[in-house]
XYZ file of N, CA, C and O in Angstrom:
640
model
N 222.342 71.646 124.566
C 223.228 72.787 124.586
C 224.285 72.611 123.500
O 224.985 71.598 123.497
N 224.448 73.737 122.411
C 225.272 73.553 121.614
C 226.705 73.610 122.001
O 226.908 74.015 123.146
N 227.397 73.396 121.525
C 228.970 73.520 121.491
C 229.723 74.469 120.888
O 229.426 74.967 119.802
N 230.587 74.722 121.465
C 231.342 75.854 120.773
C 232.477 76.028 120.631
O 232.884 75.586 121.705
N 233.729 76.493 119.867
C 235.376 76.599 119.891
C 235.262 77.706 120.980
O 234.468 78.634 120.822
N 236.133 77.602 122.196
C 236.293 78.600 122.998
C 238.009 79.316 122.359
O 239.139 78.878 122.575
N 237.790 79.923 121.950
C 238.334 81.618 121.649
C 239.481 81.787 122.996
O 240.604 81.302 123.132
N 238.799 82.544 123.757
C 239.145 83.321 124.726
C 238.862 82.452 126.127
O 237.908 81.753 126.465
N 240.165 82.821 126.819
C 240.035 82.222 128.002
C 240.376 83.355 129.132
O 240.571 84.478 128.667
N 240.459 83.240 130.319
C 240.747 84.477 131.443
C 242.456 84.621 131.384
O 242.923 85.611 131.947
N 243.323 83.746 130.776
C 245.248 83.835 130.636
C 245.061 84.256 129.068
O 246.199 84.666 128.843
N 244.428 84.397 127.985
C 244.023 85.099 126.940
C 243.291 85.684 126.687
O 242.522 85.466 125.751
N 243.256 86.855 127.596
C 241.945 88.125 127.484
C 242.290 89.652 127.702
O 242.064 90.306 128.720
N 242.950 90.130 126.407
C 243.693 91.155 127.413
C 243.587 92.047 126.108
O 243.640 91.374 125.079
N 243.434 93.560 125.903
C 243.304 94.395 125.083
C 243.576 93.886 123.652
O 242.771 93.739 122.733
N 245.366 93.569 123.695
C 245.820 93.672 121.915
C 245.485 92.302 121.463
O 246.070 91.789 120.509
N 244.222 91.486 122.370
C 243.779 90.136 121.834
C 242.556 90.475 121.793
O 242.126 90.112 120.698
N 241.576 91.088 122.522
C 240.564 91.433 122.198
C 239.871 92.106 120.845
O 240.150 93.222 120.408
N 239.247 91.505 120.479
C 238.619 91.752 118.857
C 237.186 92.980 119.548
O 236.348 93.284 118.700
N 237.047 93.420 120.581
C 236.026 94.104 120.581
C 236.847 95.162 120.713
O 236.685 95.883 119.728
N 237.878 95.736 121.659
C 238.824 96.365 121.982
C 239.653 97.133 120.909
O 240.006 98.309 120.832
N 239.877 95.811 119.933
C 241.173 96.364 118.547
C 239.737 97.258 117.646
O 240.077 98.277 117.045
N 238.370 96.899 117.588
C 237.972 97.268 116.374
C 237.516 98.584 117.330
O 237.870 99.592 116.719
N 236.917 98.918 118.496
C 237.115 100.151 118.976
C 238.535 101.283 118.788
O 238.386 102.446 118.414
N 239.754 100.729 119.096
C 240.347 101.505 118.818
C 240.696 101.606 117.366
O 241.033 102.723 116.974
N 240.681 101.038 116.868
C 240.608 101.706 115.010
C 239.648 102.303 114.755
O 239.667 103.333 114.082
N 238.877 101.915 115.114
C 238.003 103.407 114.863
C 237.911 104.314 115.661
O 237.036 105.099 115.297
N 238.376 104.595 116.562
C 239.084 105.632 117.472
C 239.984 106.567 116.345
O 239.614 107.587 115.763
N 240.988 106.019 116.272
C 242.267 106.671 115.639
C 241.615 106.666 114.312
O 241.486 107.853 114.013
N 241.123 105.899 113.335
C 240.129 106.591 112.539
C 239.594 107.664 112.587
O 239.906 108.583 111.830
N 239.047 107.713 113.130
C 238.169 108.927 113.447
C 238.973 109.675 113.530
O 239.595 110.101 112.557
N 239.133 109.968 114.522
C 240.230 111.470 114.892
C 241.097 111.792 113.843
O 241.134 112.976 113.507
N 242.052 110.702 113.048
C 242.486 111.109 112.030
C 241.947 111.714 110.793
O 242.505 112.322 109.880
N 240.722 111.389 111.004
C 239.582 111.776 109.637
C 239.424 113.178 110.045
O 239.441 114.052 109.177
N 239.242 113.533 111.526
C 238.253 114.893 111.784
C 238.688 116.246 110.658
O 237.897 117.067 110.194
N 240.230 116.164 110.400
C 240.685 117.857 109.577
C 239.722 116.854 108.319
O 238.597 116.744 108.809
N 239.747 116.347 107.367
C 239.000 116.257 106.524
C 237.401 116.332 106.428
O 236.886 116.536 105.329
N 236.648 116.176 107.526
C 235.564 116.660 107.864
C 235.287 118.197 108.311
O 234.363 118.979 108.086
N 236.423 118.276 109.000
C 236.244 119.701 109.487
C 236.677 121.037 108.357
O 236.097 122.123 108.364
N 237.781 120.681 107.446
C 237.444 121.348 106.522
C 236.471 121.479 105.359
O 236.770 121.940 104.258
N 235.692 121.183 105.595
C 233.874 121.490 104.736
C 233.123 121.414 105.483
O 232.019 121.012 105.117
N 233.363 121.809 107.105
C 232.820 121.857 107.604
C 231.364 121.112 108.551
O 230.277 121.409 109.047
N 232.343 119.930 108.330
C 231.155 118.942 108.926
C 231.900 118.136 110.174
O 233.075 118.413 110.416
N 231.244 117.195 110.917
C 231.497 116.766 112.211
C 231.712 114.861 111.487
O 230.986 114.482 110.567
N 232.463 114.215 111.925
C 232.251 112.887 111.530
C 230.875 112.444 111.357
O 230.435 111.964 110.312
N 229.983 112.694 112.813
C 228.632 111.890 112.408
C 227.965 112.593 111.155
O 227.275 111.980 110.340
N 228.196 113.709 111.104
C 227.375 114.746 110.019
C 227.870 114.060 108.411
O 227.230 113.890 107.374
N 229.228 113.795 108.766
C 229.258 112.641 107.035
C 228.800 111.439 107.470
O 228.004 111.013 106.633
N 228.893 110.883 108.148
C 228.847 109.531 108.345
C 226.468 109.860 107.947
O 225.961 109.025 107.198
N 225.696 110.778 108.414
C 224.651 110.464 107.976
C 224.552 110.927 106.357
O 223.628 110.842 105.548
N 225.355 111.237 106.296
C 225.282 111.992 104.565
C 225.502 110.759 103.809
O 224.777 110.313 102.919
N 226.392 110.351 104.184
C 227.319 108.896 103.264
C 225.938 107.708 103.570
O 225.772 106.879 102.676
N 225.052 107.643 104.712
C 224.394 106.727 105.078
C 222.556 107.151 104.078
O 221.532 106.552 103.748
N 223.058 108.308 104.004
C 221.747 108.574 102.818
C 222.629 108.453 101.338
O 222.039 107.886 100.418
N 223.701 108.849 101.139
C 223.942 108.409 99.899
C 223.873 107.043 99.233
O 223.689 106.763 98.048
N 224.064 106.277 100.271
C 223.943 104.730 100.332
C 222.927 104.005 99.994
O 222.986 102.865 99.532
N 221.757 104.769 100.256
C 220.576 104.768 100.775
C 220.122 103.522 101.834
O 219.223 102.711 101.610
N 221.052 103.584 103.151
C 221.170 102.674 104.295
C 220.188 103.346 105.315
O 220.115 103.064 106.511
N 219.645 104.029 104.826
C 218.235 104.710 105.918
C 217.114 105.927 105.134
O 217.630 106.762 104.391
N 216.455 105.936 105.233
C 216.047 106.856 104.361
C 214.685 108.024 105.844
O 213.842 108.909 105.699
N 215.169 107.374 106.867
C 214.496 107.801 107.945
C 215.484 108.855 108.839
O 216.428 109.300 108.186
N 215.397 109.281 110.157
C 216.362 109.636 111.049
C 216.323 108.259 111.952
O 217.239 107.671 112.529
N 214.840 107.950 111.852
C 215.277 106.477 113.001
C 216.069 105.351 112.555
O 216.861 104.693 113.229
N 215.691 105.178 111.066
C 216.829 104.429 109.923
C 218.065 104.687 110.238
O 218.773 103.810 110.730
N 218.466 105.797 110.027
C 220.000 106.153 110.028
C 220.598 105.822 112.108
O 221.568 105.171 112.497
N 219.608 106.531 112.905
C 220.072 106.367 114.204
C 220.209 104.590 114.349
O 221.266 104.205 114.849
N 219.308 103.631 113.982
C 219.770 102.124 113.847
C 221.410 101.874 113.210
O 222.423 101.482 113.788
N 221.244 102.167 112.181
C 222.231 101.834 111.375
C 223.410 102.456 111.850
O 224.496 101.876 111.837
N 223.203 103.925 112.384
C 224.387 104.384 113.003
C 225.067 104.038 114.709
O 226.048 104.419 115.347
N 224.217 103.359 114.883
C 223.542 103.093 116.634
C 224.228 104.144 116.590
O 225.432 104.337 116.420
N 222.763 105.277 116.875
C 223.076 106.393 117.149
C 221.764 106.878 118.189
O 220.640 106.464 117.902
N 221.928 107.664 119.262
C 220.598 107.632 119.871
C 219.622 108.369 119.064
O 220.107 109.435 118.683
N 218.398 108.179 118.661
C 217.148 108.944 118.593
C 217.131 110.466 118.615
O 216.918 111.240 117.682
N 217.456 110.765 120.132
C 217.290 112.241 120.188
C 218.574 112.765 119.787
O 218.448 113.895 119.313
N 219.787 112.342 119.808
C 220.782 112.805 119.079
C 220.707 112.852 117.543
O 221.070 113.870 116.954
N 220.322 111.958 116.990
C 220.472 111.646 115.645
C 219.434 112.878 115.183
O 219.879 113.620 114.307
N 217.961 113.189 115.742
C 217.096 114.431 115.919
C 217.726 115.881 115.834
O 217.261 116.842 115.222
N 218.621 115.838 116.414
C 219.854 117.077 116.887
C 220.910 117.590 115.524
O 221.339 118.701 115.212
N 221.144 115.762 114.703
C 221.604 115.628 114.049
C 221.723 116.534 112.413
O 222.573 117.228 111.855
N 220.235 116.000 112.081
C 219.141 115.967 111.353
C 218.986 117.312 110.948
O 218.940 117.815 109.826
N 218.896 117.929 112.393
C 218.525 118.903 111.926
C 219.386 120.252 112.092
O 218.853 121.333 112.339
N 221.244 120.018 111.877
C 221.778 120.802 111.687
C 221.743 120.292 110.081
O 221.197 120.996 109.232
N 222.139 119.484 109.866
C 221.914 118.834 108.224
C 221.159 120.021 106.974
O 221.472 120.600 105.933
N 220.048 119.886 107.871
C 218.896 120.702 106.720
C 218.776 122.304 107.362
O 217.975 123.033 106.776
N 219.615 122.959 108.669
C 219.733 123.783 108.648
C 221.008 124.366 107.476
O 221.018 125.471 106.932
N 222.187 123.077 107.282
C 223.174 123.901 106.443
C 222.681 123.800 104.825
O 223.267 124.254 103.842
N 221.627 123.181 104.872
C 220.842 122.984 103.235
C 221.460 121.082 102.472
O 221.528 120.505 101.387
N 221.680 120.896 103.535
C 222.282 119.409 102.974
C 221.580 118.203 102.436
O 221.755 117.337 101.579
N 220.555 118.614 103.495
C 219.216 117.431 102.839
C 218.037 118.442 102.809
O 218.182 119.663 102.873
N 216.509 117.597 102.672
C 215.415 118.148 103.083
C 214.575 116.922 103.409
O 214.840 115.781 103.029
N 213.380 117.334 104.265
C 212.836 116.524 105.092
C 212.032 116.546 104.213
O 212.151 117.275 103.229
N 210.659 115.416 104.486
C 209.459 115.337 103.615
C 208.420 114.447 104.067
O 208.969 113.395 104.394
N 207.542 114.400 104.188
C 206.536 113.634 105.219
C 206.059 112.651 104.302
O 205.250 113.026 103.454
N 206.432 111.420 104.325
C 205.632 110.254 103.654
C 204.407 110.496 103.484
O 203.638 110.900 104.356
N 203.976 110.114 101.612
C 202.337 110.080 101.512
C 201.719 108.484 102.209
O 200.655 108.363 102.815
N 202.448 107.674 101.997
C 202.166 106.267 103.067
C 201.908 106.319 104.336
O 200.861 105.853 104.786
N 202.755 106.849 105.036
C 202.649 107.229 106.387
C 202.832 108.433 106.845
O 203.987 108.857 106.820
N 201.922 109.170 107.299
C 201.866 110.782 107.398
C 202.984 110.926 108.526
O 203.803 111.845 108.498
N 202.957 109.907 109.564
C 204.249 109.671 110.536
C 205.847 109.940 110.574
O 206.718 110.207 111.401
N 205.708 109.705 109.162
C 207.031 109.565 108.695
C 207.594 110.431 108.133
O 206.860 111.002 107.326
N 208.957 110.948 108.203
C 209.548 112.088 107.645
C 210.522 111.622 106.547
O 211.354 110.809 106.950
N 210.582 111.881 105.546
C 211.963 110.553 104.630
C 212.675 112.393 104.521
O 212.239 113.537 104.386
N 213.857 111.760 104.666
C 215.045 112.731 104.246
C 215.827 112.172 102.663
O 215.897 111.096 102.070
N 216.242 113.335 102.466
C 217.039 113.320 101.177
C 218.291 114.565 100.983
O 218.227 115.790 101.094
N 219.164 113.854 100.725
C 220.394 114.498 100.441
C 219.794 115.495 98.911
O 219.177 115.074 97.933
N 220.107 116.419 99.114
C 220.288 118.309 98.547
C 221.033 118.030 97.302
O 221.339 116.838 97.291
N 221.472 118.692 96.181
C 222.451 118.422 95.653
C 223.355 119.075 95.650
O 224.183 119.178 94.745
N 223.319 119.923 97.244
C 224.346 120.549 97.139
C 224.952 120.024 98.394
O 226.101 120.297 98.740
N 223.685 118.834 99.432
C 224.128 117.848 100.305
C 225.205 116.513 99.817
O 226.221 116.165 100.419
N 224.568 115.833 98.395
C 225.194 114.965 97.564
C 226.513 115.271 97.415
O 227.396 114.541 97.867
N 226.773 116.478 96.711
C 228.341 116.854 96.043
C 229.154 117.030 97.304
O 230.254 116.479 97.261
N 228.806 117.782 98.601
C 229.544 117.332 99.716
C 229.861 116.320 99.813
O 231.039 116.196 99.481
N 229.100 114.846 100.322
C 229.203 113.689 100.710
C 230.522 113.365 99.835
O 231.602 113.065 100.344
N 230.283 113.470 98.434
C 231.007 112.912 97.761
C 232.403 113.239 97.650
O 233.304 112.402 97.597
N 232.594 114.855 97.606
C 233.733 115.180 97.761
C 234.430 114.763 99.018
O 235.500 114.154 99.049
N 233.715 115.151 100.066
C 234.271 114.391 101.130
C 234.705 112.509 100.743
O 235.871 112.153 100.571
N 233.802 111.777 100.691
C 233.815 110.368 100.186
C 235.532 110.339 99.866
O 236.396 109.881 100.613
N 235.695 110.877 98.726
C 237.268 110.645 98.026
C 238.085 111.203 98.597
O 239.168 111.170 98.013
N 238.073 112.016 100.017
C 239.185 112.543 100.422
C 239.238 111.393 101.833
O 240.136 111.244 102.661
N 238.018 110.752 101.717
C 238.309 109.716 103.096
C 239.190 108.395 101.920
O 240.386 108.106 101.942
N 238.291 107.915 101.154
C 239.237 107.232 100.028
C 240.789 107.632 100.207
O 241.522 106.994 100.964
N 241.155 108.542 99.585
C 242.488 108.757 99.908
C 242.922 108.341 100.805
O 243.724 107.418 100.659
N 242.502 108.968 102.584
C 243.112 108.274 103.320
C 243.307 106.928 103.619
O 244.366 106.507 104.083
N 242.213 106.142 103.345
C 241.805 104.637 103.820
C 243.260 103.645 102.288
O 243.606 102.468 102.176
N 243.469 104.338 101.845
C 244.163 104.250 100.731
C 245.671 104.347 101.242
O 246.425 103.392 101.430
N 245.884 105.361 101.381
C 247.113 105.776 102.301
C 247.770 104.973 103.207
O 248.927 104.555 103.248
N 246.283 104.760 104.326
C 246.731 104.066 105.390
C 247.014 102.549 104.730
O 247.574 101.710 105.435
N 246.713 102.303 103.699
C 246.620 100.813 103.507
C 247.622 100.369 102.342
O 247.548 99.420 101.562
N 248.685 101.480 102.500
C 249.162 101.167 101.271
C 250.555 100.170 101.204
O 251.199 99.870 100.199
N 250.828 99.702 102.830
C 251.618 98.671 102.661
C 250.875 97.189 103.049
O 251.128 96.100 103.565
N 250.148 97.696 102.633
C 249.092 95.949 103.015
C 249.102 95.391 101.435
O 249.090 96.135 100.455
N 249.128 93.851 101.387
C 248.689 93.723 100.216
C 247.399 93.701 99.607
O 246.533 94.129 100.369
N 246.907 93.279 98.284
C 245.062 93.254 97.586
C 244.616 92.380 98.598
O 243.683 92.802 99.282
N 245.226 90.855 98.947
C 244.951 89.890 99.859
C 244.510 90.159 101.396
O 243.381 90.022 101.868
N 245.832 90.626 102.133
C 245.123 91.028 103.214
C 244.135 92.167 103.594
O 243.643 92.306 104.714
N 243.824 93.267 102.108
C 242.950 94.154 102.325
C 241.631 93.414 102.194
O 240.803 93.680 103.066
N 241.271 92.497 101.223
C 239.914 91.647 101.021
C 239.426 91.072 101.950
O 238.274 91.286 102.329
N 240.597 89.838 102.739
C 240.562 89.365 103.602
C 240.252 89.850 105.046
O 239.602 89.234 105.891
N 240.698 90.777 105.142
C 240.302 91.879 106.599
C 238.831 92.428 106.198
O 237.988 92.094 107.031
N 238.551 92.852 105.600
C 237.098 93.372 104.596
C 236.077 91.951 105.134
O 235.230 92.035 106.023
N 236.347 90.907 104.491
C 235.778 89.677 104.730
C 235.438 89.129 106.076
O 234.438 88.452 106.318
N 236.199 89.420 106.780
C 236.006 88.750 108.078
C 235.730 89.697 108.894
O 235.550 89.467 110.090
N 235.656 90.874 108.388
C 234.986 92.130 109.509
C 233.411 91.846 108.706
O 232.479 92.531 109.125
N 233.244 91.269 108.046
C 231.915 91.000 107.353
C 231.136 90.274 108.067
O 230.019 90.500 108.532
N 232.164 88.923 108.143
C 231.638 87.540 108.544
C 231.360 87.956 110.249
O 230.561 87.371 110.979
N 232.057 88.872 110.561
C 232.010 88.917 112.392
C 230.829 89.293 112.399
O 229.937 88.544 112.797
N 230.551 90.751 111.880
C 229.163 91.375 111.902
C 228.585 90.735 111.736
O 227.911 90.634 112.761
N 228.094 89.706 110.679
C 226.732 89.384 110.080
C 226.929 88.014 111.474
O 226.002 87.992 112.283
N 227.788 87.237 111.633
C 227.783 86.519 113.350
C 227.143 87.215 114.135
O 225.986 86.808 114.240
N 227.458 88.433 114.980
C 226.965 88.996 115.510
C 225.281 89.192 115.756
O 224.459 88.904 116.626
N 225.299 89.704 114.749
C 223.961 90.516 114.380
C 222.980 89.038 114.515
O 221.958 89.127 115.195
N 223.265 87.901 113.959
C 223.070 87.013 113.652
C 222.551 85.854 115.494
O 221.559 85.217 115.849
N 223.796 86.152 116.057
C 223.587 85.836 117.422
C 222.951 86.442 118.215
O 222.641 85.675 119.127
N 222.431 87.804 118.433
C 222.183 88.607 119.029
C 221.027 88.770 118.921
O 220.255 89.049 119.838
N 220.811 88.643 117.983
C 219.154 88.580 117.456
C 218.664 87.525 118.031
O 217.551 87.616 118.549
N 219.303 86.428 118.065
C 218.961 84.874 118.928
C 218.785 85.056 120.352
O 218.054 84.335 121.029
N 219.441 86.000 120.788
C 219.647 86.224 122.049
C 220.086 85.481 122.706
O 219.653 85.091 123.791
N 221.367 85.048 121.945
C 222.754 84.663 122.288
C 223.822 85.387 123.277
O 224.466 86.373 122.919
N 223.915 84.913 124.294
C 224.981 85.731 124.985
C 225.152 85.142 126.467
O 224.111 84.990 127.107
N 226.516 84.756 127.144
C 226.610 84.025 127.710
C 227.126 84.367 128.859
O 227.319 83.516 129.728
């Protein structure tokens, strides 16, 4: 049995110490603070968040993007297909796998994403503008290092 630094104990376990807790609520208040910038061009957070995830090219599927977004299946389906009802992407059936549908951002899906993109920039900018280069890298870094832990443990089927 391996060993481990214990972290957290039951007299140190309490919301504004919790690292699962703090990164939920930032992206809570994220979010919500983002919504008028989504909502004026008319899109929903997840609706950029799959635009930005095809611009990326971090899925090139709906089941791609629902992983990457842990997003459910039949939602992400729901998703999808207000997307290519507003002309944002278009669907296309793999010649590899007839199964498969690959989506692609429109270019009139692209120039959204993007415009949007720099008005979230701005904010993430804004909000960060009494932090220094250091602690912005550094926070960047170790929200890195947690994930790729994570992902990393979990996959092991680590969990205690």
């Amino acid at each position: 049995m391996a060993t481990f630094m214990v972290v957290y104990t039951p007299q140190y376990f309490e919301p504004d110490c919790s690292l699962g807790y703090l990164a939920r609520r930032v992206h809570q208040i994220g979010s919500l603070a983002l919504e008028p910038v989504y909502a004026s061009e008319g899109l929903t957070g997840p609706q950029w968040s799959a635009l930005a995830q095809l611009s990326f090219r971090r899925g090139a599927t709906s089941a791609e993007l629902a992983r990457d977004m842990a997003h459910d299946k039949g939602a992400m389906t729901r998703l999808v297909d207000s997307l290519e009802a507003n002309g944002w992407i278009t669907r296309e059936r793999c010649t590899e796998d007839r199964r498969a549908v690959k989506l692609a951002l429109t270019e009139q899906g692209a120039a959204l994403e993007l415009r949007v993109r720099l008005r979230v920039i701005n904010c993430w900018n804004a909000w960060l503008a009494d932090w220094d280069e250091g602690e912005v890298e550094r926070m960047i870094a170790m929200m890195q290092k947690l994930r790729d832990t994570l992902l990393t443990k979990t996959s092991e089927g680590v969990s205690r």
